[in-house]
PDB file of C-alpha atoms in Angstrom:
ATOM      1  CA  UNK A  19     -12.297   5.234  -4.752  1.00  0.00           C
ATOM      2  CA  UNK A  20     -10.478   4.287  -1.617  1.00  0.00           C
ATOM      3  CA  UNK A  21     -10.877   1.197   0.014  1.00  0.00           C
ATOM      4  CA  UNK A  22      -8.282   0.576   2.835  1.00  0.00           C
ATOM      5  CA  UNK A  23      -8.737  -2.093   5.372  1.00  0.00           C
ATOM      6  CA  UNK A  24      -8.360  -1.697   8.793  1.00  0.00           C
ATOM      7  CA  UNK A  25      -7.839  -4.363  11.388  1.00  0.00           C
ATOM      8  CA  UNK A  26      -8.211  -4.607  14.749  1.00  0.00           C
ATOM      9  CA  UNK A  27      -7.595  -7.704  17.902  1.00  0.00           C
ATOM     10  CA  UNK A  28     -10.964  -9.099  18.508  1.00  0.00           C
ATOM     11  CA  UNK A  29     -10.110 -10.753  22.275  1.00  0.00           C
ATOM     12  CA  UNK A  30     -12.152 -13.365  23.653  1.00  0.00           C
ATOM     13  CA  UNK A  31     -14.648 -12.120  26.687  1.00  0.00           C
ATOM     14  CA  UNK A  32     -12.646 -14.970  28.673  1.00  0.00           C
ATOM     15  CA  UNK A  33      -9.121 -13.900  27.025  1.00  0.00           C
ATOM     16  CA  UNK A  34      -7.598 -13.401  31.018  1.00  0.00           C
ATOM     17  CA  UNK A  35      -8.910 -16.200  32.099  1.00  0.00           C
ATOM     18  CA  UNK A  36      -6.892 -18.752  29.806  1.00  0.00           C
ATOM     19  CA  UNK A  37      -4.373 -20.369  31.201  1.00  0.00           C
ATOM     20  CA  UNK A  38      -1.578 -19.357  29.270  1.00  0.00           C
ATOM     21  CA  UNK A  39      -2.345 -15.766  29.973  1.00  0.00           C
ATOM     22  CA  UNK A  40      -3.120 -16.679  33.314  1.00  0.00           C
ATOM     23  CA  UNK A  41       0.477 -17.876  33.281  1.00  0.00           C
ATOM     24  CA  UNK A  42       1.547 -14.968  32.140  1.00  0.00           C
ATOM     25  CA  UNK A  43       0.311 -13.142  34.399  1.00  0.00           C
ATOM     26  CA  UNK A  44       1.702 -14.426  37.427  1.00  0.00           C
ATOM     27  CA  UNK A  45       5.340 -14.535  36.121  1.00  0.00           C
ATOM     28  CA  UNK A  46       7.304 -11.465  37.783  1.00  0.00           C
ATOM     29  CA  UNK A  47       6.427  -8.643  35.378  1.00  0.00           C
ATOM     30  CA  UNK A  48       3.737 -10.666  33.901  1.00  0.00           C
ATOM     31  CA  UNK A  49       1.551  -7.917  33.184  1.00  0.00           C
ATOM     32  CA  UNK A  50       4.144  -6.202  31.301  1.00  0.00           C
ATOM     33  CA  UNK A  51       4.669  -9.399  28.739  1.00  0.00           C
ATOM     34  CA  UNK A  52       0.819  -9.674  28.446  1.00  0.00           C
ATOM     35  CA  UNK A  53       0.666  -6.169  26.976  1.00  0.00           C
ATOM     36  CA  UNK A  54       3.935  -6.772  25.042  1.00  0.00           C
ATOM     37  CA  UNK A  55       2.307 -10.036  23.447  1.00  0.00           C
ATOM     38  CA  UNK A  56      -0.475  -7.797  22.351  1.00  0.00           C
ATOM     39  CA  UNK A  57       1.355  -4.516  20.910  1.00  0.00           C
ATOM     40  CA  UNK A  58       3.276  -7.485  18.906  1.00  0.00           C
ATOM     41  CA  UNK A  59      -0.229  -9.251  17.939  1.00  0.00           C
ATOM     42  CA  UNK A  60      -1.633  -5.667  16.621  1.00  0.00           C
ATOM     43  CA  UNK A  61       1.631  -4.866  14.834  1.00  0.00           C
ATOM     44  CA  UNK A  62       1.557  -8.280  12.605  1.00  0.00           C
ATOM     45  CA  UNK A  63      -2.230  -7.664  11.748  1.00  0.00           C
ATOM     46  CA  UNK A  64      -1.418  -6.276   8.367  1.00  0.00           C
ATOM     47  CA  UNK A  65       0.848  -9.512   7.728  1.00  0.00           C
ATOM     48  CA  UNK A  66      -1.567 -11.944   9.106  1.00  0.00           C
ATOM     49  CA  UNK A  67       0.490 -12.675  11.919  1.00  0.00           C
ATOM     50  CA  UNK A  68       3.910 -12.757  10.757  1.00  0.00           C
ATOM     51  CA  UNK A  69       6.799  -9.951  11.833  1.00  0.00           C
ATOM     52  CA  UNK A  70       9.638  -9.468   9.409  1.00  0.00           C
ATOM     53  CA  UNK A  71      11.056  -5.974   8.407  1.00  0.00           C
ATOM     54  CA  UNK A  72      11.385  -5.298   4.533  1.00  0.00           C
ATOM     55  CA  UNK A  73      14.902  -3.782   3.585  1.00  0.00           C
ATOM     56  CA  UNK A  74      15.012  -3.072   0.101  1.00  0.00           C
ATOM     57  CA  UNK A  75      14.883  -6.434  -1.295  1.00  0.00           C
ATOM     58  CA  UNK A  76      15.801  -7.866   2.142  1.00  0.00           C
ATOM     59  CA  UNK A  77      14.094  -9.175   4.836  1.00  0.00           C
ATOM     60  CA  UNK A  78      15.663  -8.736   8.046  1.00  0.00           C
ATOM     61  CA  UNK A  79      14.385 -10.528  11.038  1.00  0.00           C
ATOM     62  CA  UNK A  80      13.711  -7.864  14.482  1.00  0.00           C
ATOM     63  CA  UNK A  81      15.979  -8.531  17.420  1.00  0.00           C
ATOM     64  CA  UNK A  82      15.277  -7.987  20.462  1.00  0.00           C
ATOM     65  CA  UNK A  83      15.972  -4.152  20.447  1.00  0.00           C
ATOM     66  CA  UNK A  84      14.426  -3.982  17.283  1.00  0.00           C
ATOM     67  CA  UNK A  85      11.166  -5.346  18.765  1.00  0.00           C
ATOM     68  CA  UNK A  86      11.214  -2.821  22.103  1.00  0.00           C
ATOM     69  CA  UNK A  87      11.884   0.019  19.715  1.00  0.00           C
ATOM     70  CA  UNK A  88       8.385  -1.287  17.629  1.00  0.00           C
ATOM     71  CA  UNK A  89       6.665  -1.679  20.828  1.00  0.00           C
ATOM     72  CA  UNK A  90       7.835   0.969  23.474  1.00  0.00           C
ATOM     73  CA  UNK A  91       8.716  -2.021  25.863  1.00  0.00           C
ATOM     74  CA  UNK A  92      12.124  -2.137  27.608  1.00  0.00           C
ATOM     75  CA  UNK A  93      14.615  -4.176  26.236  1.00  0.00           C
ATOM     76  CA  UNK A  94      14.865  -6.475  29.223  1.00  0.00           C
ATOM     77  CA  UNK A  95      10.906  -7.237  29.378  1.00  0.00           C
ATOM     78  CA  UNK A  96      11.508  -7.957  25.422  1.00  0.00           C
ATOM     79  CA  UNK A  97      14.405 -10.274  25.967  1.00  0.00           C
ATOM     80  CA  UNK A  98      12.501 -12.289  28.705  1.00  0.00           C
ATOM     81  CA  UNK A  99       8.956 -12.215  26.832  1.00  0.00           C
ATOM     82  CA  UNK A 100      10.390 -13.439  23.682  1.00  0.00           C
ATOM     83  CA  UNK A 101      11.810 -16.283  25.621  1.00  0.00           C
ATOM     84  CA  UNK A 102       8.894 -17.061  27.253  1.00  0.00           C
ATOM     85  CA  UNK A 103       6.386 -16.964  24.215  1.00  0.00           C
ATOM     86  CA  UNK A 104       8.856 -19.244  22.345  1.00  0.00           C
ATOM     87  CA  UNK A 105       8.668 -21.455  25.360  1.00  0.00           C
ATOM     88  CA  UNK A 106       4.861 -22.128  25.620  1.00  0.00           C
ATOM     89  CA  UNK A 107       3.937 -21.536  22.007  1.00  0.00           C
ATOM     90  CA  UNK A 108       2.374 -17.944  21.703  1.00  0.00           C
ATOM     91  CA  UNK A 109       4.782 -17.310  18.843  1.00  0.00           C
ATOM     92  CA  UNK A 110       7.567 -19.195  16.189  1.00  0.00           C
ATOM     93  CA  UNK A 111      10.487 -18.655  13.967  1.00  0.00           C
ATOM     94  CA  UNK A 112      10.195 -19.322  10.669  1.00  0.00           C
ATOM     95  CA  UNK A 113      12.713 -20.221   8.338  1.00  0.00           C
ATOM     96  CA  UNK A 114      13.070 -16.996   7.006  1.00  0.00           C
ATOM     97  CA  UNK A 115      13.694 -15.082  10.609  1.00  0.00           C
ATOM     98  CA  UNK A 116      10.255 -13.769  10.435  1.00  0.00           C
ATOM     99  CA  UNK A 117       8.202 -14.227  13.791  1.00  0.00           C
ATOM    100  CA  UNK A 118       4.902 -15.051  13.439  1.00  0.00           C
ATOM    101  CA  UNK A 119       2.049 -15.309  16.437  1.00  0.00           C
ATOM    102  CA  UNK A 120       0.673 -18.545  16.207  1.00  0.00           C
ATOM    103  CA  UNK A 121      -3.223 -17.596  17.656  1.00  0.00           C
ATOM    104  CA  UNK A 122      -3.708 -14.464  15.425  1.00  0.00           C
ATOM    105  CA  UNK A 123      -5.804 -16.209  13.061  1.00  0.00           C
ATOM    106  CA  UNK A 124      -8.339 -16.608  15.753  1.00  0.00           C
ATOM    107  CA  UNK A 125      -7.783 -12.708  17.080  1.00  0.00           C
ATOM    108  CA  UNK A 126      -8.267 -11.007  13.416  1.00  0.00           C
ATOM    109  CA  UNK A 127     -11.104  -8.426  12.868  1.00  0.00           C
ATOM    110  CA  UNK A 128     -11.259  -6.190   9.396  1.00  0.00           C
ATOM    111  CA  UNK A 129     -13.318  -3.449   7.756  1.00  0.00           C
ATOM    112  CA  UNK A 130     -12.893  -1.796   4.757  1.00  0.00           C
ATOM    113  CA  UNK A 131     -13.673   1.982   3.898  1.00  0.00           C
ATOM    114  CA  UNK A 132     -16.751   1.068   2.610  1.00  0.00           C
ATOM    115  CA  UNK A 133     -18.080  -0.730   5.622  1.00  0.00           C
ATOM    116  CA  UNK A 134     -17.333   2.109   7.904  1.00  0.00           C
ATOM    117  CA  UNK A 135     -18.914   4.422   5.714  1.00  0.00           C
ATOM    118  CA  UNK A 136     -22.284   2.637   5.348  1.00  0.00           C
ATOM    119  CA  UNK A 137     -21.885   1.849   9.138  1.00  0.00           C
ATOM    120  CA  UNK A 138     -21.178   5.960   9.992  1.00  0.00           C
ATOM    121  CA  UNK A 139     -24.197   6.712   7.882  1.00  0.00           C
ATOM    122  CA  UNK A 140     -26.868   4.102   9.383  1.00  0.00           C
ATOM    123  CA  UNK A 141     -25.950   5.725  12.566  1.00  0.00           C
ATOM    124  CA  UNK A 142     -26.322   9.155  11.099  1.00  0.00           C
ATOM    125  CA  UNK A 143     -29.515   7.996   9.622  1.00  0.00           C
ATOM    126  CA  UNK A 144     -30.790   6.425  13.194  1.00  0.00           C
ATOM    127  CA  UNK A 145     -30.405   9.533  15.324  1.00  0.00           C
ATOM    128  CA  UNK A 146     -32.019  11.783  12.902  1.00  0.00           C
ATOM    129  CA  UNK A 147     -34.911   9.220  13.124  1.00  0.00           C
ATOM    130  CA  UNK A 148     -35.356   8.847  17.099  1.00  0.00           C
ATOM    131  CA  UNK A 149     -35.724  13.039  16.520  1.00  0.00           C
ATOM    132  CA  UNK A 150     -38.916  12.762  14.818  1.00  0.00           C
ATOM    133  CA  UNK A 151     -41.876  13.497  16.865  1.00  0.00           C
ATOM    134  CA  UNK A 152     -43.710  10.423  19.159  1.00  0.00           C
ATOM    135  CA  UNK A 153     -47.030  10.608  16.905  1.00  0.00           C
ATOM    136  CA  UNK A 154     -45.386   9.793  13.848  1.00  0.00           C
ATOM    137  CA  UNK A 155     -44.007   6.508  15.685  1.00  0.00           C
ATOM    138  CA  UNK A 156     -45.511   4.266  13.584  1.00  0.00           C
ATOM    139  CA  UNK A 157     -44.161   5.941   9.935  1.00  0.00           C
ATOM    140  CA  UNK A 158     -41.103   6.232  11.769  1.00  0.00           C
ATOM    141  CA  UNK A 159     -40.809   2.573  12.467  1.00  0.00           C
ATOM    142  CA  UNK A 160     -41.211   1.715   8.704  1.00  0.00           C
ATOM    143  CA  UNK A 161     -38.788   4.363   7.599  1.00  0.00           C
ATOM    144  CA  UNK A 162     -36.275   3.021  10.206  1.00  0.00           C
ATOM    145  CA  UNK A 163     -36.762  -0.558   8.614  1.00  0.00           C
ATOM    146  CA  UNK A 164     -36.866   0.912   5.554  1.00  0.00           C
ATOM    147  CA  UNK A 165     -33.694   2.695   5.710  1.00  0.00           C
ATOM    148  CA  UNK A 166     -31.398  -0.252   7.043  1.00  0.00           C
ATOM    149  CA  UNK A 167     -32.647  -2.061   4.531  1.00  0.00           C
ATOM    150  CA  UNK A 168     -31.404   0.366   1.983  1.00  0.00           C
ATOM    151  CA  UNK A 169     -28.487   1.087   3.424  1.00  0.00           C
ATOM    152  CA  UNK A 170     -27.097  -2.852   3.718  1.00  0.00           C
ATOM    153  CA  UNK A 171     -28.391  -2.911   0.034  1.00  0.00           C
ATOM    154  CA  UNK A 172     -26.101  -0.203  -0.962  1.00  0.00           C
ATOM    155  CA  UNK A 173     -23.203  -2.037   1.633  1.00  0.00           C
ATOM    156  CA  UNK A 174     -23.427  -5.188  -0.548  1.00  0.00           C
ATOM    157  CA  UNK A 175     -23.724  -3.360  -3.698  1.00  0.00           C
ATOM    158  CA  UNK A 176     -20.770  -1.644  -3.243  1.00  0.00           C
ATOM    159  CA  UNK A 177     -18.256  -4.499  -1.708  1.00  0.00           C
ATOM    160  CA  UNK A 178     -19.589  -7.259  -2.648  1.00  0.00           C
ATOM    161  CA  UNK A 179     -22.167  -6.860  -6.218  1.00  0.00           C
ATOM    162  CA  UNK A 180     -21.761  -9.360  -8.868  1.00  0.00           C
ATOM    163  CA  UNK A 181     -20.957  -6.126 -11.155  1.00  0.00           C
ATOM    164  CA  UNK A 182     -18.200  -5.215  -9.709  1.00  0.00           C
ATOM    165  CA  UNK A 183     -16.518  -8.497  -8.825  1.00  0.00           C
ATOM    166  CA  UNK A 184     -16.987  -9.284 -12.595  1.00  0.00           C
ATOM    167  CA  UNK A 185     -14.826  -6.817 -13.765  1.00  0.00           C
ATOM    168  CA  UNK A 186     -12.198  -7.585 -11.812  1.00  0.00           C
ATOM    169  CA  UNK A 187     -10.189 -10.791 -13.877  1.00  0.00           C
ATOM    170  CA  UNK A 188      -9.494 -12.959 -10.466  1.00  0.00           C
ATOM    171  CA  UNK A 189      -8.814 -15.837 -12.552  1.00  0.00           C
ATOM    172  CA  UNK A 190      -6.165 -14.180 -14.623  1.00  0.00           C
ATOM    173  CA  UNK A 191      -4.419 -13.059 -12.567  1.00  0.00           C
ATOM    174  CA  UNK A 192      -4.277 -16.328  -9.825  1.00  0.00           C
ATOM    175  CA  UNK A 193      -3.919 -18.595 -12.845  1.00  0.00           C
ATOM    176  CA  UNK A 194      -0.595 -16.303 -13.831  1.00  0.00           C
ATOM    177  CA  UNK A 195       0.232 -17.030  -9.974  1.00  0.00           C
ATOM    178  CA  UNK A 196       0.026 -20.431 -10.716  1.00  0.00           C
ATOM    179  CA  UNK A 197       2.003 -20.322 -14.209  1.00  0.00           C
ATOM    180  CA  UNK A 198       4.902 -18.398 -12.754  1.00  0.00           C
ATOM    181  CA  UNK A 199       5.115 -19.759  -8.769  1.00  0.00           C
ATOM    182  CA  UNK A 200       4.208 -23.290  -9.559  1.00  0.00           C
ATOM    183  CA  UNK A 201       1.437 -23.182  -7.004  1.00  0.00           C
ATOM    184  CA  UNK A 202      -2.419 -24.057  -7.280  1.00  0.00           C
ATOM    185  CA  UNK A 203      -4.392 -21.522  -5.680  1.00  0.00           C
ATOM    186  CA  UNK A 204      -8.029 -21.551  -6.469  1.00  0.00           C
ATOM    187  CA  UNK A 205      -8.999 -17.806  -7.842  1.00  0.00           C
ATOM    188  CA  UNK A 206     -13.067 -18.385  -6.144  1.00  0.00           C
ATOM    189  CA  UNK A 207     -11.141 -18.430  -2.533  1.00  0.00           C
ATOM    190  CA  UNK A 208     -13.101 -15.776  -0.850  1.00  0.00           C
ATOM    191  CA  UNK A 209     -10.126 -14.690   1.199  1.00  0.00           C
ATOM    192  CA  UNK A 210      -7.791 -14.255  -1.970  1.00  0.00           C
ATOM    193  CA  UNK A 211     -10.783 -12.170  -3.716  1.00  0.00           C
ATOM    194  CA  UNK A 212     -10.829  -9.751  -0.812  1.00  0.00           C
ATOM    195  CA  UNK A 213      -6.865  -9.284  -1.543  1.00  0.00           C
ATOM    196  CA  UNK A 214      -7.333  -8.357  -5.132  1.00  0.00           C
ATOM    197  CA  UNK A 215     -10.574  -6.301  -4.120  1.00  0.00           C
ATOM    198  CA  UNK A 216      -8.612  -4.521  -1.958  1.00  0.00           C
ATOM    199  CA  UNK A 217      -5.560  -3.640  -4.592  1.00  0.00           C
ATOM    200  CA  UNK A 218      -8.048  -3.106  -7.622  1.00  0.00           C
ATOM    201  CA  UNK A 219     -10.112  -0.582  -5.388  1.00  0.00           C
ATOM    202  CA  UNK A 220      -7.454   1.288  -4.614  1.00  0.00           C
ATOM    203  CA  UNK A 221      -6.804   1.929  -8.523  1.00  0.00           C
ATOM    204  CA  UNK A 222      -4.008  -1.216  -9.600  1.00  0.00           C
ATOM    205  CA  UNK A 223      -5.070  -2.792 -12.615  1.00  0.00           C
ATOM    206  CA  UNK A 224      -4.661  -6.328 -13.997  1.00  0.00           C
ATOM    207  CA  UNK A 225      -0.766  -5.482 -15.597  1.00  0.00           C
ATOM    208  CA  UNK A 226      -0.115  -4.614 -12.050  1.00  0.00           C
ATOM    209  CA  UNK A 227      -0.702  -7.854 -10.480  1.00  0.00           C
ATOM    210  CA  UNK A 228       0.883  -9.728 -13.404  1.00  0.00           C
ATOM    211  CA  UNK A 229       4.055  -7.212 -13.040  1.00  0.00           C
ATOM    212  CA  UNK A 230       4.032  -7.941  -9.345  1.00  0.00           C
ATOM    213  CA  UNK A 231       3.803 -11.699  -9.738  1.00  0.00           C
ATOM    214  CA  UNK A 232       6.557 -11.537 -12.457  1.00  0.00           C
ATOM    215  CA  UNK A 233       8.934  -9.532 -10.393  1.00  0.00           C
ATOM    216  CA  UNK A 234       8.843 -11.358  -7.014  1.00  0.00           C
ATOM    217  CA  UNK A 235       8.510 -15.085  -8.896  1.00  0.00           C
ATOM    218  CA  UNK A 236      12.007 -13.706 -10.310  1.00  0.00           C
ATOM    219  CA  UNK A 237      13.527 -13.063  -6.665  1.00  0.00           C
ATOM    220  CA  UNK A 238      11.687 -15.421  -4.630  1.00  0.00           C
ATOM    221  CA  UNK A 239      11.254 -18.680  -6.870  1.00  0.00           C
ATOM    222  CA  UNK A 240      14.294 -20.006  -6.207  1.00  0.00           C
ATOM    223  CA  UNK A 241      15.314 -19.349  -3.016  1.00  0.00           C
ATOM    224  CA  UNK A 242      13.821 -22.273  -0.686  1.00  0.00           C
ATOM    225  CA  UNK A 243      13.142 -19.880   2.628  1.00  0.00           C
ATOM    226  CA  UNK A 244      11.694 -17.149   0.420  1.00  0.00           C
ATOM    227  CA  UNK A 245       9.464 -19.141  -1.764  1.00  0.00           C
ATOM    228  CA  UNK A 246       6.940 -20.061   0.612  1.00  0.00           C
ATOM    229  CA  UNK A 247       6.015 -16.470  -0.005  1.00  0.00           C
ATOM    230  CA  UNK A 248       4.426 -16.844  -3.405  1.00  0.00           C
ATOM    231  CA  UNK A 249       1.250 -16.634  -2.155  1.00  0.00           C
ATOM    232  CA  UNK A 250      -1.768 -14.070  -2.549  1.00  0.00           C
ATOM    233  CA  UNK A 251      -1.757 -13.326   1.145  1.00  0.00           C
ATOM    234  CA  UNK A 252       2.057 -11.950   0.725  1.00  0.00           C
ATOM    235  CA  UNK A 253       2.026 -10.983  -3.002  1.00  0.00           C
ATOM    236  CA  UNK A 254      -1.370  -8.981  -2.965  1.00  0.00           C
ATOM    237  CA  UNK A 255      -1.233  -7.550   0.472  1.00  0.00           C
ATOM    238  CA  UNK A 256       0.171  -4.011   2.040  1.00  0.00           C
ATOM    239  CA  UNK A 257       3.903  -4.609   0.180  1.00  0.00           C
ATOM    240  CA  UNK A 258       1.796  -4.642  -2.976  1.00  0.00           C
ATOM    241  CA  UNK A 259       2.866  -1.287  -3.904  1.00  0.00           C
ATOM    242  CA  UNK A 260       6.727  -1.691  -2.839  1.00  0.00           C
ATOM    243  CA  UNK A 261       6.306  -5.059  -4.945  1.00  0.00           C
ATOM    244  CA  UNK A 262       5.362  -3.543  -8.146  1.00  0.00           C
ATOM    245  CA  UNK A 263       7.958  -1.512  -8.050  1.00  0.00           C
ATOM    246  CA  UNK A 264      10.903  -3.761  -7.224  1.00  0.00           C
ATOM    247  CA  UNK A 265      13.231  -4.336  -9.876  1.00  0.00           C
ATOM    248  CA  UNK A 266      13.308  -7.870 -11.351  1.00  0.00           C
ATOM    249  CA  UNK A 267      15.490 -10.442 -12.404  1.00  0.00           C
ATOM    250  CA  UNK A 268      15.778 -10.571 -16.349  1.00  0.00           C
ATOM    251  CA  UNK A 269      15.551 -13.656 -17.818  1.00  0.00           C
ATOM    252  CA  UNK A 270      18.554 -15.075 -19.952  1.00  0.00           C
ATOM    253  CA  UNK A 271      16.096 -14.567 -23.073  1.00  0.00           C
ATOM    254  CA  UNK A 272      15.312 -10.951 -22.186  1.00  0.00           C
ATOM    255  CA  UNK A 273      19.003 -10.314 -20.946  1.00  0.00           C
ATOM    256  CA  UNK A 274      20.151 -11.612 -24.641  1.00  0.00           C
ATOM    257  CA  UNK A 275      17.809  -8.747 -26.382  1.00  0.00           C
ATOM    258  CA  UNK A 276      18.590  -6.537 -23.578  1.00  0.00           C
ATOM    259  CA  UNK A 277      22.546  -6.772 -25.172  1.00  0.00           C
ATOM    260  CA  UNK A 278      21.507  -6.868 -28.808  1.00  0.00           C
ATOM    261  CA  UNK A 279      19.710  -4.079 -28.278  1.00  0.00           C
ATOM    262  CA  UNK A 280      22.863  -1.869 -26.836  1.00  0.00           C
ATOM    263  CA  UNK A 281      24.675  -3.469 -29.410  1.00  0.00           C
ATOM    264  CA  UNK A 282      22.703  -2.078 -32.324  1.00  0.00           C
ATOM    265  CA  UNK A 283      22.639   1.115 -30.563  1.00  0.00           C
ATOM    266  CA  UNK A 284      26.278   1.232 -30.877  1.00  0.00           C
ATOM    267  CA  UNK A 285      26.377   0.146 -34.402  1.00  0.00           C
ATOM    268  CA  UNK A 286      24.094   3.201 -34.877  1.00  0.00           C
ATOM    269  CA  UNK A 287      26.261   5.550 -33.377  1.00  0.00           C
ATOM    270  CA  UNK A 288      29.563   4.407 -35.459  1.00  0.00           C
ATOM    271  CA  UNK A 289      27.681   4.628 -38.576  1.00  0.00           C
ATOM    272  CA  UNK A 290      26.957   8.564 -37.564  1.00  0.00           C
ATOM    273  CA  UNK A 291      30.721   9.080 -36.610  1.00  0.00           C
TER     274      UNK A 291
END
């Protein structure tokens, strides 16, 4: 079964009010680079923050046309935005080109399939209970308690039960992390669970994540800028798909059968000459 995530800005009820936005605001065009900053916040959700396109094996940093063609904003109003945010901290540059927005870990909101499902049917459930007669108010007050109840027991049952999470091998696969990255993540880190929840729902397997973690380590180890993206968060989130099937590096060992092996191959086709 399907379990996508979806994730949405959650914005302060005093969000206009801070002073940076306020800022913002009162630049010439200001309202135009307020909305900018968040089109750009909702398109780096699914990244946690960070803006980078993915070319093949590449990643290729936007420019500033690049970023009014993501948003619908005019180039200009990108140009001077850009500037701006750099100047008073909204976003950064990495090392790698990628932008990331520096307050989106405070803006981040997420549901999964499952959540909106159980949520669609407790309001189901709710309406069809306020259309039950007056004089049956009291049976109907049970059955309304009765039914949440059941309903955020079937909610935790099916994100969250002890069943389920034990069949998924979390430690395997973030102590393979660790093998191959030389990293120390801890596999009970709630937010690295919810990765690999999210992946094994949507029908990966364990050989998946090792063959993911075993092709990027390949690319990515050694590179100083790229390494830093050895992590679940990258590794185990929307790319995991393009991941799995990017073509790694061969080791020396495996290159050395890979040529032994064509060798005998051509041994076996002189002998049949």
């Amino acid at each position: 079964m399907s379990n996508k995530r979806y994730y949405w800005l959650k914005l302060k009820e005093d969000f206009f009010e801070d002073d940076t936005i306020q800022w913002l605001e009162e630049q010439e065009n200001g309202k135009d680079y307020v909305l900018f900053y968040l089109k750009l916040s909702l398109k780096s959700l699914g990244e946690e923050g960070h803006l980078i396109r993915y070319v093949g094996e590449k990643l290729i940093p936007y420019d500033v046309k690049a970023l009014a063609k993501l948003t619908n904003t005019p180039v200009d109003t990108v140009a001077v935005a850009m500037k701006l945010f750099l100047e008073i901290g909204l976003v950064s540059t990495l090392d790698t080109g990628a932008i990331y927005m520096n307050q989106i870990n405070e803006m981040i909101g997420s549901e999964t399939d499952s959540a909106i499902r159980m949520r669609r049917a407790r309001a189901i459930e709710n309406q069809r209970v306020k259309a039950i007669p007056s004089q049956c108010a009291d049976n109907v007050q049970r059955s309304d308690t009765e039914i949440e109840i059941e309903i955020e027991k079937e909610l935790d049952k099916e994100i969250y039960s002890p069943a389920k999470q034990d069949d998924i091998p979390y430690s395997e696969i973030v102590s393979h992390l660790n093998l191959k990255a030389d990293k120390n993540y801890k596999a009970t880190s709630r937010k690295t669970k919810d990765l690999i929840r999210a992946r094994w729902n949507e029908g990966f397997e364990q050989q998946d994540f090792i063959q993911v973690i075993d092709n990027m380590t390949s690319i990515w180890k050694e590179d100083k800028k790229m390494s830093q993206y050895l992590r679940p968060s990258t590794l185990f989130g929307t790319k995991f798909e393009e991941y799995l099937n990017t073509e790694r590096e061969l080791s020396k060992e495996e290159k050395t059968a890979r040529w032994l092996k064509e060798l005998e191959t051509w041994a076996c086709v002189e002998e049949d000459d």
